[in-house]
Short mmCIF file of C-alpha atoms and ligand atoms in Angstrom, two decimals:
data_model
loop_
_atom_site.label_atom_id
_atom_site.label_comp_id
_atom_site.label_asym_id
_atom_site.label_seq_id
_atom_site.Cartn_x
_atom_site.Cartn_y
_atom_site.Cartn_z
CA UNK Y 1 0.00 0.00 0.00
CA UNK Y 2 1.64 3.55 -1.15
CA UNK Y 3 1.69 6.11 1.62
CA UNK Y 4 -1.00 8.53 1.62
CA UNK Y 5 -0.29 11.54 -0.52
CA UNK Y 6 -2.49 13.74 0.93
CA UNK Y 7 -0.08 13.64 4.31
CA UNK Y 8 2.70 15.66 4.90
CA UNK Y 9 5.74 13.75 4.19
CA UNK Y 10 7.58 11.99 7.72
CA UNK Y 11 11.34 11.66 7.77
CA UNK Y 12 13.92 9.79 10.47
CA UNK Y 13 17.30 9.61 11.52
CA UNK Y 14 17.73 6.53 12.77
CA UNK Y 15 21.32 6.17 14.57
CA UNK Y 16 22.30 3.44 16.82
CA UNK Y 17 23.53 4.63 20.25
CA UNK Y 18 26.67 2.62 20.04
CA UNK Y 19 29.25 4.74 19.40
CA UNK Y 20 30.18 8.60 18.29
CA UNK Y 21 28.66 9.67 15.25
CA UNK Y 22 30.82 10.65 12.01
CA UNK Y 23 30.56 12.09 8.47
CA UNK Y 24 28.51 9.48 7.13
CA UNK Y 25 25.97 9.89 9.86
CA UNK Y 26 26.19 13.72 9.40
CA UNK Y 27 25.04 13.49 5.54
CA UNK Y 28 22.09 10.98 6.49
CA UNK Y 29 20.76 13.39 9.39
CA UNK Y 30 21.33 16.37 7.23
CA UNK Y 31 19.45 14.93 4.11
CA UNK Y 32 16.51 13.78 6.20
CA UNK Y 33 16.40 17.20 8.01
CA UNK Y 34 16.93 18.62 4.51
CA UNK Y 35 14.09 17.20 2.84
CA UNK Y 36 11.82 17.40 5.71
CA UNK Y 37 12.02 20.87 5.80
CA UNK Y 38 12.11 21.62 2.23
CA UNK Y 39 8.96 19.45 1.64
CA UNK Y 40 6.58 20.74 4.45
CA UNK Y 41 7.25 17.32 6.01
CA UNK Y 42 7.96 15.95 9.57
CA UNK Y 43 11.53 15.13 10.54
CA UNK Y 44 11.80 12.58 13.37
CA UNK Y 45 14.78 11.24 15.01
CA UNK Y 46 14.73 7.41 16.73
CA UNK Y 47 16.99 5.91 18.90
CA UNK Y 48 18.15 2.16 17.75
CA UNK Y 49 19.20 0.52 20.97
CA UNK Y 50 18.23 -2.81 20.78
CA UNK Y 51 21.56 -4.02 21.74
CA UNK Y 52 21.43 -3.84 25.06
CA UNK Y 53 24.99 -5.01 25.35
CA UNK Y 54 26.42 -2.18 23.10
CA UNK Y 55 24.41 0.84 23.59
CA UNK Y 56 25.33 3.04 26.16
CA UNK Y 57 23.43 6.39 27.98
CA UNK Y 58 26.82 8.32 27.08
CA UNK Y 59 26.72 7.64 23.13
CA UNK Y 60 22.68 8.78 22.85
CA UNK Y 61 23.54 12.21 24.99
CA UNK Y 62 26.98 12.36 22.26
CA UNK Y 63 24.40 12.13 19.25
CA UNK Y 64 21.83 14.48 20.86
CA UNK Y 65 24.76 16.99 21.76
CA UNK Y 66 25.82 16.35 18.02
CA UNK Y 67 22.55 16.83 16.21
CA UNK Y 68 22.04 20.26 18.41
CA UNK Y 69 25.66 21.69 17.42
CA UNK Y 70 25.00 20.65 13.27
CA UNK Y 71 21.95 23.09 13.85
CA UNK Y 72 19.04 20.10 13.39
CA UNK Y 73 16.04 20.52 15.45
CA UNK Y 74 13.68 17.19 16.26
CA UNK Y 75 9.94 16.31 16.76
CA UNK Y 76 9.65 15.46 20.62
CA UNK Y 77 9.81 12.62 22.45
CA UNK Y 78 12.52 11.09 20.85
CA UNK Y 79 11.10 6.87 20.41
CA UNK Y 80 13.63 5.31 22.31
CA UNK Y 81 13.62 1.36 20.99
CA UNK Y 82 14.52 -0.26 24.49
CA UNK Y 83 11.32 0.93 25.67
CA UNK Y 84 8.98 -1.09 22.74
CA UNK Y 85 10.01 -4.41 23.29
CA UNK Y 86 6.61 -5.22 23.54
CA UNK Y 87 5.61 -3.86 20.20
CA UNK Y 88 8.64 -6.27 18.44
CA UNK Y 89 7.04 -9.03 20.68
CA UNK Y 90 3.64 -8.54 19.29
CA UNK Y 91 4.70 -8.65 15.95
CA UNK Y 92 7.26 -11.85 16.42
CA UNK Y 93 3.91 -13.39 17.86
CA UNK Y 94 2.04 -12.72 15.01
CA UNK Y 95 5.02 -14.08 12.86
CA UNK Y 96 4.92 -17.12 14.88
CA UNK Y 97 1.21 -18.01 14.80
CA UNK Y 98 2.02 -17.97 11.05
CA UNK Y 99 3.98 -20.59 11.15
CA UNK Y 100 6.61 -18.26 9.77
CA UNK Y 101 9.64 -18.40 12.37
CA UNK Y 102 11.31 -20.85 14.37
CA UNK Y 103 13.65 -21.35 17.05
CA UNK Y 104 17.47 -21.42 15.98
CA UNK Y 105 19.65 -23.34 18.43
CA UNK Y 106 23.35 -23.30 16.37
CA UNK Y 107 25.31 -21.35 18.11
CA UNK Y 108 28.31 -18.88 15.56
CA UNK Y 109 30.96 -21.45 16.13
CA UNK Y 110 28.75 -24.19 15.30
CA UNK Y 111 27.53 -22.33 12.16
CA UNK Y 112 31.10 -21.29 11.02
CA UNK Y 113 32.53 -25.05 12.22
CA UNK Y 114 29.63 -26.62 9.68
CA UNK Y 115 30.95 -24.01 6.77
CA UNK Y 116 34.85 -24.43 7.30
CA UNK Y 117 34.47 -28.29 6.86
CA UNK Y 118 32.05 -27.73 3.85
CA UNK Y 119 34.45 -25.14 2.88
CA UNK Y 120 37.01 -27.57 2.65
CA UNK Y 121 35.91 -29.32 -0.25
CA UNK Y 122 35.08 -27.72 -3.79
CA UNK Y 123 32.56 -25.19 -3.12
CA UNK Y 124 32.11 -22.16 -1.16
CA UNK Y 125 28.68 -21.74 1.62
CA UNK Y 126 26.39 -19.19 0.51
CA UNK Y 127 26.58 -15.95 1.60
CA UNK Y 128 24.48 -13.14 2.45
CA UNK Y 129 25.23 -9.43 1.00
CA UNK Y 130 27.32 -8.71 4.09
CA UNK Y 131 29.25 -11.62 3.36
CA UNK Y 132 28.04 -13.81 6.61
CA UNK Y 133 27.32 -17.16 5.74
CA UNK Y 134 23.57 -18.36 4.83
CA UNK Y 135 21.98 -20.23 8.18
CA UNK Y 136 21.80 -24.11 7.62
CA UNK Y 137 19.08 -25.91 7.06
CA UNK Y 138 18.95 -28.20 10.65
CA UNK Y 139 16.54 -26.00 13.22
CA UNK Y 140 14.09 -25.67 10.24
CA UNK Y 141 13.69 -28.86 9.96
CA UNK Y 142 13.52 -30.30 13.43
CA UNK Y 143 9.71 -31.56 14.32
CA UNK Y 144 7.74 -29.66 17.37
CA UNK Y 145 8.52 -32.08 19.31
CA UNK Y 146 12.44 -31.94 19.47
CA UNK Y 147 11.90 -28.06 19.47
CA UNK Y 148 9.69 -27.74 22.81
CA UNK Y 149 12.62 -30.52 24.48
CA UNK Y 150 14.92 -27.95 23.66
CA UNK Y 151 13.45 -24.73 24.63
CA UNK Y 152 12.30 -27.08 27.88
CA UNK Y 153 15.93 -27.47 28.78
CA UNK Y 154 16.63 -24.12 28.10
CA UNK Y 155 19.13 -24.31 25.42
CA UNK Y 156 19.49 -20.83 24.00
CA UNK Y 157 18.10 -20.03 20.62
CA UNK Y 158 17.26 -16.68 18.82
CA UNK Y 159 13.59 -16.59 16.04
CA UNK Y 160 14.55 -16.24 12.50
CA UNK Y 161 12.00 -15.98 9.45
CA UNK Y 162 11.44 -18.80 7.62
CA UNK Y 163 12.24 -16.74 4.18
CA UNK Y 164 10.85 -19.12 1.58
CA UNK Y 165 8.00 -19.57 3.37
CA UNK Y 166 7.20 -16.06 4.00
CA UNK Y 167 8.02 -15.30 0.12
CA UNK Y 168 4.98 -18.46 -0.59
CA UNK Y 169 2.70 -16.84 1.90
CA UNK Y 170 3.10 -13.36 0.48
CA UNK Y 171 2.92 -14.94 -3.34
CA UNK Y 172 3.90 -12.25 -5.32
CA UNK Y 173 7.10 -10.53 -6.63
CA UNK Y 174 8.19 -7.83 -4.42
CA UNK Y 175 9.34 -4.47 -4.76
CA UNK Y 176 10.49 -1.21 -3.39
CA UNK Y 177 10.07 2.39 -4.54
CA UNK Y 178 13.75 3.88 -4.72
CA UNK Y 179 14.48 7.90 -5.30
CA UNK Y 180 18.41 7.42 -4.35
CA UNK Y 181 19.51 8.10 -8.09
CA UNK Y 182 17.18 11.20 -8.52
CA UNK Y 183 14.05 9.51 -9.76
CA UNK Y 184 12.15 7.31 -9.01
CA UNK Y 185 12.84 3.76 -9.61
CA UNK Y 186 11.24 0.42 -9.09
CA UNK Y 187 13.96 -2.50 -7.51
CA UNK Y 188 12.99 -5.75 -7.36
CA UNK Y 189 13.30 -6.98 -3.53
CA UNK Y 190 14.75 -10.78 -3.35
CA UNK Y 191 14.85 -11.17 0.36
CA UNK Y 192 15.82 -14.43 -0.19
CA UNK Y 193 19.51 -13.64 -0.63
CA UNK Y 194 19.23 -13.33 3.15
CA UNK Y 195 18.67 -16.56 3.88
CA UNK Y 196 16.34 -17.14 7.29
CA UNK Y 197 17.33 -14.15 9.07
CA UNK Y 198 16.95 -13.43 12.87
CA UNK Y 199 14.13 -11.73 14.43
CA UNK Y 200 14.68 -11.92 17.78
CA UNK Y 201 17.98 -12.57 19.85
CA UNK Y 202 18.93 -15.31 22.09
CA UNK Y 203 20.09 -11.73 24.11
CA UNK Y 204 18.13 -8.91 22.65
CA UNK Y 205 14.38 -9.58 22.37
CA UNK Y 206 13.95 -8.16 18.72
CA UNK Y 207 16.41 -7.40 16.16
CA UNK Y 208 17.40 -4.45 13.36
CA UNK Y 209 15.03 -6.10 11.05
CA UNK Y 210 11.79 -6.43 12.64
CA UNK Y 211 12.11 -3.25 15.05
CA UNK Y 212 12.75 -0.89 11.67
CA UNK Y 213 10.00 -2.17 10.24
CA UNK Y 214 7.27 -1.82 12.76
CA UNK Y 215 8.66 1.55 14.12
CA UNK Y 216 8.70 3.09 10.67
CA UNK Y 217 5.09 1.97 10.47
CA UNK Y 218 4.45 3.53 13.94
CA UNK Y 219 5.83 6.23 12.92
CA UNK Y 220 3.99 6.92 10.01
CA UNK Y 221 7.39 7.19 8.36
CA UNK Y 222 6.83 7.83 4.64
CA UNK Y 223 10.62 8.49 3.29
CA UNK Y 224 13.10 6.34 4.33
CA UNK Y 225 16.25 7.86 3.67
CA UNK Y 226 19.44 5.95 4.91
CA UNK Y 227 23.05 5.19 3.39
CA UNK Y 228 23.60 2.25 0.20
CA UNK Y 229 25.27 -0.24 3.05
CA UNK Y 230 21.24 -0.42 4.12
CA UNK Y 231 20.13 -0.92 0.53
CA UNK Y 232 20.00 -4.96 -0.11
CA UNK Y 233 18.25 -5.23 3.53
CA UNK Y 234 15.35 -3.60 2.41
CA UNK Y 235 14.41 -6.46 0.48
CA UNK Y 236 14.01 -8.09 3.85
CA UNK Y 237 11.68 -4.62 5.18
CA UNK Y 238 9.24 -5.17 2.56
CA UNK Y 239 8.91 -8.62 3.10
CA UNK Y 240 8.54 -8.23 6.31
CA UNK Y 241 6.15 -5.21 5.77
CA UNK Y 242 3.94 -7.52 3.33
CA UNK Y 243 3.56 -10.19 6.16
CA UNK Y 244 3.01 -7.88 8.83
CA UNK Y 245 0.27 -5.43 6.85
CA UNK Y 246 2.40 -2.33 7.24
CA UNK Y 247 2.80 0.70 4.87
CA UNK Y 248 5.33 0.98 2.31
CA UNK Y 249 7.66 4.04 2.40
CA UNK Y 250 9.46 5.48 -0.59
CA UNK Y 251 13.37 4.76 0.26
CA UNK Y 252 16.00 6.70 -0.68
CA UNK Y 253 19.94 5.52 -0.18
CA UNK Y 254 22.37 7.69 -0.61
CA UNK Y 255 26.11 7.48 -1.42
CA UNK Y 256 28.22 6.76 1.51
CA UNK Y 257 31.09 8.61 3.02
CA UNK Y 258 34.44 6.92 2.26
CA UNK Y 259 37.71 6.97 4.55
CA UNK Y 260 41.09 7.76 3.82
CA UNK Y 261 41.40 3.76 3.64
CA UNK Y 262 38.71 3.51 0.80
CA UNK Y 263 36.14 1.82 3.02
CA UNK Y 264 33.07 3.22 4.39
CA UNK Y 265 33.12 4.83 7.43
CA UNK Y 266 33.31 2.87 10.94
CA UNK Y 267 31.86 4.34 14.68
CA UNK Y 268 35.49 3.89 15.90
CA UNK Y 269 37.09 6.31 13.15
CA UNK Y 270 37.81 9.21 15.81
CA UNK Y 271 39.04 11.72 12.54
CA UNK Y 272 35.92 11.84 10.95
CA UNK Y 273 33.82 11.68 14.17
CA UNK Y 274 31.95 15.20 14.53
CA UNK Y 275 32.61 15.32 18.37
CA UNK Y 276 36.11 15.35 17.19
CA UNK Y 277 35.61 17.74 14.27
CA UNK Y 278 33.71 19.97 16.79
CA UNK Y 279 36.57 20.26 19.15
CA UNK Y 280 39.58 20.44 15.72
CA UNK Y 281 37.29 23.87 15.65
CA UNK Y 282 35.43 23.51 12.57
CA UNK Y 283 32.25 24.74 12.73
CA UNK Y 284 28.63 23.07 11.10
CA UNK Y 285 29.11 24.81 7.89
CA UNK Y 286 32.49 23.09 7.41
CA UNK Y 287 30.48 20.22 8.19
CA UNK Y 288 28.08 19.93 5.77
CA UNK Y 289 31.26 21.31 2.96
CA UNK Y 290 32.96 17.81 4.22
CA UNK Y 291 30.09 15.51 3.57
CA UNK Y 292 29.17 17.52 -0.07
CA UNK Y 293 25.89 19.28 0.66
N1 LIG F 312 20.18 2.17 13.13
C1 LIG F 312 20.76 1.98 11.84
C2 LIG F 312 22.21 2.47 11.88
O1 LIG F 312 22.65 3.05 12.83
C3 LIG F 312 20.03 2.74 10.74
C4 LIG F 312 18.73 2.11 10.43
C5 LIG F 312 17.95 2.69 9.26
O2 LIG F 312 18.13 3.87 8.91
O3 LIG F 312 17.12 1.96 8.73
O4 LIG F 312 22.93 2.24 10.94
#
């Protein structure tokens, strides 16, 4: 379903609270604030802190003390994802009375012990677009039985999507509205390049995929504009956004910001962090010169 014309359009910054934010975080806030403001629209900003284990109070004040100093003003209250586990629990439910998810009980090293011996022979394990190996086959195909003896003994498992058998249930070719090269293009989504991805965490109660999904629906998000190392999940948002009823947005992905070693940017590059830029003495203007706006 296309979002509603007739509504102003809603943007979001989306960072994750995990470390400092740099240039390449700069051009996606700017851009969203940008077009928000140039379009009548609504510019949002959401805090991504599923990851309980990496997110800390100090990094969200950092990118609220960042966002303030590059001159970008926010709708208030901020949605703060640690406090809407519920809402990512409500959907996984849903998922799960589908018949859609199960319970996934390899652990990494098991995963990445099962594709180094494969690995040894002729061919190479499939791999996702980030290059992370495809999940095998074995919790899928365990009976209910063997699954409830599992959970009973409390072996650890995280929820991941049962892709192919979302893709049946949905039935029809998707695709995604994309305005990143100037117009407006349709891309065909194949979320199965993904293999069965996680939903929920053995340790975090939801994950990237599902909580984006519902919060941009939540949020009435109609433009989702984030950087090209987001583009190939998206597949896995509109699948997701089929199954679970939820609008689509238009999405927009936009070139990334490149470091000195010719990869894209990382939270732990302190040169290009805007904290760091801040205190060198440049000021937001410089900024925005840096990251080509
Ligand atoms: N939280 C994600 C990040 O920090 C961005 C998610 C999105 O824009 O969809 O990279």
């Amino acid at each position: 379903m296309p979002a509603s014309q007739s509504t102003p359009p809603v943007y979001r910054f989306a960072p994750s609270p995990n470390g400092s934010l740099h240039l390449g975080h700069a051009l996606s806030a700017f851009l969203n604030h940008d077009m928000a403001k140039a379009s009548g629209g609504r510019f949002l900003l959401r805090i991504e802190d599923i990851d309980l284990t990496r997110c800390t109070p100090e990094f969200e004040e950092m990118i609220y003390r960042d966002l303030v100093w590059l001159g970008l003003d926010w709708e208030t209250p901020v949605r703060r994802q640690s406090e809407h586990f519920d809402a990512y629990r409500d959907a996984l439910d849903r998922l799960r009375d589908m018949g859609l998810v199960y319970p996934a009980f390899l652990t990494r090293g098991e995963v990445k012990a099962r594709v180094t011996a494969y690995e040894a022979g002729e061919e190479n394990w499939p791999r996702d677009p980030d290059g992370s190996p495809l999940y095998p086959d074995d919790d899928k195909l365990r009976d209910e039985a063997e699954r409830a003896e599992l959970i009973a003994r409390g072996v650890k498992h995280a929820w991941r999507l049962d892709v192919m058998k979302a893709m049946a249930r949905v039935g029809k070719p998707l695709t995604w509205r994309e305005t990143g090269s100037g117009n407006t293009e349709t891309i065909a989504a194949d979320p199965a390049i993904w293999g069965d991805v996680v939903l929920s965490r053995s340790d975090a109660p939801s994950s990237y995929h599902l909580s984006v999904v519902i919060d941009d629906a939540l949020q009435g998000i109609t433009h989702v504009v984030r950087g090209k190392d987001l583009y190939a999940a998206t597949a896995i948002h509109r699948l997701l956004q089929e199954l679970l009823g939820l609008p689509e947005p238009v999405y927009h992905h936009h070139r990334l910001i490149i470091g000195s070693d010719g990869r894209k940017l990382s939270k732990s590059e302190g040169s290009t962090g805007i904290a760091a830029l801040r205190e060198d003495g440049l000021l937001p203007a410089d900024i925005r010169r840096l990251v080509g706006l």
